[in-house]
Amino acid sequence: RKEVEQDPGPFNVPEGATVAFNCTYSNSASQSFFWYRQDCRKEPKLLMSVYSSGNEDGRFTAQLNRASQYISLLIRDSKLSDSATYLCVVQYNFNKFYFGSGTKLNVKP
Amino acid sequence: DAMVIQNPRYQVTQFGKPVTLSCSQTLNHNVMYWYQQKSSQAPKLLFHYYDKDFNNEADTPDNFQSRRPNTSFCFLDIRSPGLGDAAMYLCATSRDLPGGEGETQYFGPGTRLLVL
């Protein structure tokens, strides 16, 4: 079983749509959670950390459900520039970070 | 200003010819990582350094070695590259926090390795 699992997509949505991604993780001792964005042939870049209380950054909202061991990312009012692969990352065992294989988002005009 | 620098950005090597990829950081982070990422796959952790302590992943082939001569630099050595080692190699750093929580990682731009 993979440490972190994501729906690979792709999610094809029109501009202005709201889209949500989920990610599940297997280790209940996981301590920190993140969403990264990766553009084609580029390095991953931090989009946002995910806190137990949930957090919002502009059009992006992240939620954590420890009981069910999943995290989610909601993108409102999608822009063309949001097209990318979104990676779910879970940290436990001190310095080890585990990546999901990513969910691809295509925002179309 | 670049914080995690990887050189070269593109590397072409021949089957079986040793190759070294380099990573440097200006963040003074105590943890440095090497990941391998193949197309449409998750970055796969090869190993990481906590200061000078080397931590190898159990499934990292012996063909992959690493060196960290000081806080700022870390090298990935591939002793005998095979065709299956063609991938993007990502270096990352993070700052260890008390309590075991991990602060976010900062990634370099990656080195894309091609094996002929």
mmCIF file of C-alpha atoms in Angstrom:
data_model
loop_
_atom_site.group_PDB
_atom_site.id
_atom_site.type_symbol
_atom_site.label_atom_id
_atom_site.label_comp_id
_atom_site.label_asym_id
_atom_site.label_seq_id
_atom_site.Cartn_x
_atom_site.Cartn_y
_atom_site.Cartn_z
ATOM 1 C CA ARG A 1 0.000 0.000 0.000
ATOM 2 C CA LYS A 2 1.309 3.434 -0.921
ATOM 3 C CA GLU A 3 2.050 5.918 1.826
ATOM 4 C CA VAL A 4 0.108 8.648 0.065
ATOM 5 C CA GLU A 5 -2.559 8.150 -2.577
ATOM 6 C CA GLN A 6 -4.147 10.617 -4.925
ATOM 7 C CA ASP A 7 -6.521 10.449 -7.861
ATOM 8 C CA PRO A 8 -4.208 11.068 -10.841
ATOM 9 C CA GLY A 9 -6.916 12.829 -12.863
ATOM 10 C CA PRO A 10 -6.714 14.654 -15.114
ATOM 11 C CA PHE A 11 -9.395 17.016 -13.939
ATOM 12 C CA ASN A 12 -10.545 19.075 -16.917
ATOM 13 C CA VAL A 13 -12.528 22.113 -15.783
ATOM 14 C CA PRO A 14 -13.603 25.409 -17.341
ATOM 15 C CA GLU A 15 -12.301 28.727 -16.106
ATOM 16 C CA GLY A 16 -14.205 29.906 -13.060
ATOM 17 C CA ALA A 17 -15.082 26.417 -11.882
ATOM 18 C CA THR A 18 -14.546 25.107 -8.376
ATOM 19 C CA VAL A 19 -12.516 21.904 -8.152
ATOM 20 C CA ALA A 20 -11.544 19.708 -5.211
ATOM 21 C CA PHE A 21 -8.797 17.143 -4.786
ATOM 22 C CA ASN A 22 -8.493 14.540 -2.066
ATOM 23 C CA CYS A 23 -5.508 12.667 -0.782
ATOM 24 C CA THR A 24 -5.346 9.774 1.676
ATOM 25 C CA TYR A 25 -2.393 8.725 3.776
ATOM 26 C CA SER A 26 -1.668 5.459 5.508
ATOM 27 C CA ASN A 27 0.398 6.392 8.544
ATOM 28 C CA SER A 28 -1.644 7.630 11.468
ATOM 29 C CA ALA A 29 1.508 9.073 13.054
ATOM 30 C CA SER A 30 1.860 11.609 10.271
ATOM 31 C CA GLN A 31 2.710 15.006 11.646
ATOM 32 C CA SER A 32 2.743 17.615 8.911
ATOM 33 C CA PHE A 33 0.833 17.955 5.668
ATOM 34 C CA PHE A 34 1.360 20.032 2.572
ATOM 35 C CA TRP A 35 0.088 20.688 -0.901
ATOM 36 C CA TYR A 36 2.692 21.368 -3.570
ATOM 37 C CA ARG A 37 2.198 22.508 -7.112
ATOM 38 C CA GLN A 38 4.391 21.169 -9.911
ATOM 39 C CA ASP A 39 4.410 22.607 -13.421
ATOM 40 C CA CYS A 40 5.547 20.469 -16.321
ATOM 41 C CA ARG A 41 9.284 19.748 -16.140
ATOM 42 C CA LYS A 42 9.732 22.030 -13.128
ATOM 43 C CA GLU A 43 10.396 21.421 -9.468
ATOM 44 C CA PRO A 44 7.601 21.151 -6.902
ATOM 45 C CA LYS A 45 6.747 24.410 -5.163
ATOM 46 C CA LEU A 46 4.897 24.767 -1.889
ATOM 47 C CA LEU A 47 1.312 25.844 -2.351
ATOM 48 C CA MET A 48 0.246 25.670 1.256
ATOM 49 C CA SER A 49 0.696 23.802 4.499
ATOM 50 C CA VAL A 50 -2.387 22.068 5.889
ATOM 51 C CA TYR A 51 -3.411 22.585 9.488
ATOM 52 C CA SER A 52 -5.880 20.672 11.605
ATOM 53 C CA SER A 53 -8.201 23.640 11.784
ATOM 54 C CA GLY A 54 -8.197 24.041 8.024
ATOM 55 C CA ASN A 55 -6.675 27.032 6.301
ATOM 56 C CA GLU A 56 -7.377 29.316 3.412
ATOM 57 C CA ASP A 57 -5.153 31.324 1.113
ATOM 58 C CA GLY A 58 -7.103 33.380 -1.376
ATOM 59 C CA ARG A 59 -8.908 30.996 -3.706
ATOM 60 C CA PHE A 60 -7.316 27.940 -2.109
ATOM 61 C CA THR A 61 -8.662 26.099 0.928
ATOM 62 C CA ALA A 62 -7.016 23.083 2.548
ATOM 63 C CA GLN A 63 -8.592 20.737 5.059
ATOM 64 C CA LEU A 64 -7.200 17.927 7.184
ATOM 65 C CA ASN A 65 -9.220 15.058 8.598
ATOM 66 C CA ARG A 66 -6.991 13.070 10.922
ATOM 67 C CA ALA A 67 -9.682 10.577 11.890
ATOM 68 C CA SER A 68 -10.202 9.514 8.284
ATOM 69 C CA GLN A 69 -6.595 10.191 7.286
ATOM 70 C CA TYR A 70 -7.221 12.423 4.336
ATOM 71 C CA ILE A 71 -6.482 15.947 3.265
ATOM 72 C CA SER A 72 -8.227 17.997 0.649
ATOM 73 C CA LEU A 73 -7.583 21.018 -1.526
ATOM 74 C CA LEU A 74 -10.345 23.215 -2.883
ATOM 75 C CA ILE A 75 -9.690 25.699 -5.661
ATOM 76 C CA ARG A 76 -12.377 28.286 -6.318
ATOM 77 C CA ASP A 77 -12.753 30.427 -9.436
ATOM 78 C CA SER A 78 -10.165 28.414 -11.376
ATOM 79 C CA LYS A 79 -7.761 30.332 -13.576
ATOM 80 C CA LEU A 80 -5.900 29.114 -16.645
ATOM 81 C CA SER A 81 -2.710 29.586 -14.641
ATOM 82 C CA ASP A 82 -3.890 27.005 -12.103
ATOM 83 C CA SER A 83 -3.223 24.250 -14.645
ATOM 84 C CA ALA A 84 -0.544 22.077 -13.076
ATOM 85 C CA THR A 85 -0.056 18.883 -11.115
ATOM 86 C CA TYR A 86 -0.931 19.114 -7.421
ATOM 87 C CA LEU A 87 1.111 16.933 -5.097
ATOM 88 C CA CYS A 88 -0.016 15.893 -1.662
ATOM 89 C CA VAL A 89 2.873 15.548 0.817
ATOM 90 C CA VAL A 90 2.826 13.960 4.251
ATOM 91 C CA GLN A 91 5.626 14.114 6.785
ATOM 92 C CA TYR A 92 6.327 11.750 9.651
ATOM 93 C CA ASN A 93 9.276 9.999 11.190
ATOM 94 C CA PHE A 94 10.983 13.341 11.699
ATOM 95 C CA ASN A 95 12.646 14.309 8.469
ATOM 96 C CA LYS A 96 10.896 12.090 5.960
ATOM 97 C CA PHE A 97 8.429 13.494 3.466
ATOM 98 C CA TYR A 98 6.217 11.227 1.366
ATOM 99 C CA PHE A 99 4.715 12.385 -1.906
ATOM 100 C CA GLY A 100 1.591 11.332 -3.686
ATOM 101 C CA SER A 101 1.901 10.860 -7.417
ATOM 102 C CA GLY A 102 -0.070 14.021 -8.048
ATOM 103 C CA THR A 103 -3.385 15.092 -9.499
ATOM 104 C CA LYS A 104 -3.280 16.813 -12.843
ATOM 105 C CA LEU A 105 -5.527 19.825 -13.354
ATOM 106 C CA ASN A 106 -6.318 21.328 -16.752
ATOM 107 C CA VAL A 107 -8.247 24.595 -16.682
ATOM 108 C CA LYS A 108 -9.709 25.415 -20.083
ATOM 109 C CA PRO A 109 -10.977 28.728 -21.460
ATOM 110 C CA ASP B 1 17.835 34.957 -5.155
ATOM 111 C CA ALA B 2 18.200 31.249 -5.721
ATOM 112 C CA MET B 3 18.151 29.337 -2.458
ATOM 113 C CA VAL B 4 18.680 25.760 -3.667
ATOM 114 C CA ILE B 5 20.897 25.502 -6.710
ATOM 115 C CA GLN B 6 21.431 22.422 -8.813
ATOM 116 C CA ASN B 7 24.065 21.940 -11.446
ATOM 117 C CA PRO B 8 23.943 21.075 -14.190
ATOM 118 C CA ARG B 9 20.299 21.534 -15.191
ATOM 119 C CA TYR B 10 20.695 18.920 -17.927
ATOM 120 C CA GLN B 11 23.185 16.096 -17.915
ATOM 121 C CA VAL B 12 23.814 13.573 -20.662
ATOM 122 C CA THR B 13 25.893 10.531 -19.835
ATOM 123 C CA GLN B 14 26.697 7.209 -21.395
ATOM 124 C CA PHE B 15 25.501 3.871 -20.154
ATOM 125 C CA GLY B 16 27.841 2.812 -17.345
ATOM 126 C CA LYS B 17 29.782 6.085 -17.163
ATOM 127 C CA PRO B 18 29.865 7.557 -13.640
ATOM 128 C CA VAL B 19 28.135 10.877 -13.202
ATOM 129 C CA THR B 20 27.899 13.374 -10.340
ATOM 130 C CA LEU B 21 25.091 15.829 -9.772
ATOM 131 C CA SER B 22 25.543 18.717 -7.385
ATOM 132 C CA CYS B 23 23.315 20.727 -5.102
ATOM 133 C CA SER B 24 24.065 23.757 -2.988
ATOM 134 C CA GLN B 25 21.914 25.813 -0.645
ATOM 135 C CA THR B 26 22.080 29.266 0.897
ATOM 136 C CA LEU B 27 19.406 28.578 3.525
ATOM 137 C CA ASN B 28 21.711 26.981 6.093
ATOM 138 C CA HIS B 29 19.206 24.147 6.499
ATOM 139 C CA ASN B 30 20.425 21.111 8.338
ATOM 140 C CA VAL B 31 18.559 18.544 6.247
ATOM 141 C CA MET B 32 19.205 17.874 2.574
ATOM 142 C CA TYR B 33 17.426 15.339 0.352
ATOM 143 C CA TRP B 34 17.822 13.714 -3.022
ATOM 144 C CA TYR B 35 14.748 12.580 -4.923
ATOM 145 C CA GLN B 36 14.347 10.790 -8.217
ATOM 146 C CA GLN B 37 11.296 11.656 -10.276
ATOM 147 C CA LYS B 38 10.236 9.860 -13.434
ATOM 148 C CA SER B 39 7.541 11.071 -15.773
ATOM 149 C CA SER B 40 4.050 11.197 -14.202
ATOM 150 C CA GLN B 41 5.335 9.667 -10.976
ATOM 151 C CA ALA B 42 5.806 10.965 -7.464
ATOM 152 C CA PRO B 43 9.245 12.136 -6.406
ATOM 153 C CA LYS B 44 10.921 9.117 -4.836
ATOM 154 C CA LEU B 45 13.218 9.733 -1.893
ATOM 155 C CA LEU B 46 16.659 8.206 -2.425
ATOM 156 C CA PHE B 47 18.366 9.399 0.767
ATOM 157 C CA HIS B 48 18.749 12.347 3.045
ATOM 158 C CA TYR B 49 21.316 13.911 5.335
ATOM 159 C CA TYR B 50 20.515 15.181 8.774
ATOM 160 C CA ASP B 51 23.604 17.325 9.270
ATOM 161 C CA LYS B 52 26.335 14.767 8.564
ATOM 162 C CA ASP B 53 24.188 11.738 9.311
ATOM 163 C CA PHE B 54 23.390 9.849 6.153
ATOM 164 C CA ASN B 55 20.010 8.098 5.879
ATOM 165 C CA ASN B 56 19.545 5.722 3.001
ATOM 166 C CA GLU B 57 16.136 4.504 1.886
ATOM 167 C CA ALA B 58 15.901 0.716 1.977
ATOM 168 C CA ASP B 59 15.043 0.430 -1.720
ATOM 169 C CA THR B 60 17.677 2.837 -3.039
ATOM 170 C CA PRO B 61 20.040 0.864 -5.308
ATOM 171 C CA ASP B 62 23.702 0.623 -4.326
ATOM 172 C CA ASN B 63 24.461 2.340 -7.622
ATOM 173 C CA PHE B 64 23.426 5.608 -5.980
ATOM 174 C CA GLN B 65 25.748 7.246 -3.470
ATOM 175 C CA SER B 66 25.844 10.631 -1.842
ATOM 176 C CA ARG B 67 28.311 12.969 -0.178
ATOM 177 C CA ARG B 68 27.804 16.028 1.957
ATOM 178 C CA PRO B 69 31.168 17.682 2.563
ATOM 179 C CA ASN B 70 29.659 20.665 4.388
ATOM 180 C CA THR B 71 26.297 22.219 5.259
ATOM 181 C CA SER B 72 25.927 23.958 1.923
ATOM 182 C CA PHE B 73 26.769 21.227 -0.558
ATOM 183 C CA CYS B 74 25.449 17.774 -1.320
ATOM 184 C CA PHE B 75 26.356 15.484 -4.238
ATOM 185 C CA LEU B 76 24.616 12.574 -5.879
ATOM 186 C CA ASP B 77 26.952 10.037 -7.477
ATOM 187 C CA ILE B 78 25.600 7.456 -9.885
ATOM 188 C CA ARG B 79 28.352 4.900 -10.250
ATOM 189 C CA SER B 80 27.143 3.033 -13.328
ATOM 190 C CA PRO B 81 24.088 4.695 -14.846
ATOM 191 C CA GLY B 82 21.633 2.448 -16.606
ATOM 192 C CA LEU B 83 18.888 3.397 -19.020
ATOM 193 C CA GLY B 84 16.398 3.091 -16.176
ATOM 194 C CA ASP B 85 18.173 5.847 -14.244
ATOM 195 C CA ALA B 86 17.128 8.510 -16.729
ATOM 196 C CA ALA B 87 14.954 10.847 -14.680
ATOM 197 C CA MET B 88 14.737 14.246 -13.040
ATOM 198 C CA TYR B 89 16.848 14.397 -9.874
ATOM 199 C CA LEU B 90 15.597 16.866 -7.321
ATOM 200 C CA CYS B 91 17.521 18.221 -4.368
ATOM 201 C CA ALA B 92 15.605 19.656 -1.442
ATOM 202 C CA THR B 93 16.359 21.144 1.945
ATOM 203 C CA SER B 94 14.411 21.600 5.125
ATOM 204 C CA ARG B 95 14.916 22.859 8.625
ATOM 205 C CA ASP B 96 14.381 20.337 11.349
ATOM 206 C CA LEU B 97 12.059 21.552 14.049
ATOM 207 C CA PRO B 98 11.878 20.420 17.675
ATOM 208 C CA GLY B 99 9.163 17.893 18.330
ATOM 209 C CA GLY B 100 9.612 16.009 15.110
ATOM 210 C CA GLU B 101 7.392 18.166 12.951
ATOM 211 C CA GLY B 102 8.806 18.915 9.556
ATOM 212 C CA GLU B 103 8.991 22.371 8.148
ATOM 213 C CA THR B 104 8.362 22.597 4.471
ATOM 214 C CA GLN B 105 10.935 21.541 1.938
ATOM 215 C CA TYR B 106 12.566 23.870 -0.542
ATOM 216 C CA PHE B 107 13.408 22.325 -3.885
ATOM 217 C CA GLY B 108 16.081 23.103 -6.402
ATOM 218 C CA PRO B 109 15.166 23.288 -10.094
ATOM 219 C CA GLY B 110 16.316 19.725 -10.677
ATOM 220 C CA THR B 111 18.821 18.055 -12.979
ATOM 221 C CA ARG B 112 17.386 16.126 -15.871
ATOM 222 C CA LEU B 113 19.581 13.108 -16.588
ATOM 223 C CA LEU B 114 19.656 11.406 -19.947
ATOM 224 C CA VAL B 115 21.488 8.101 -20.331
ATOM 225 C CA LEU B 116 22.552 7.084 -23.830
#
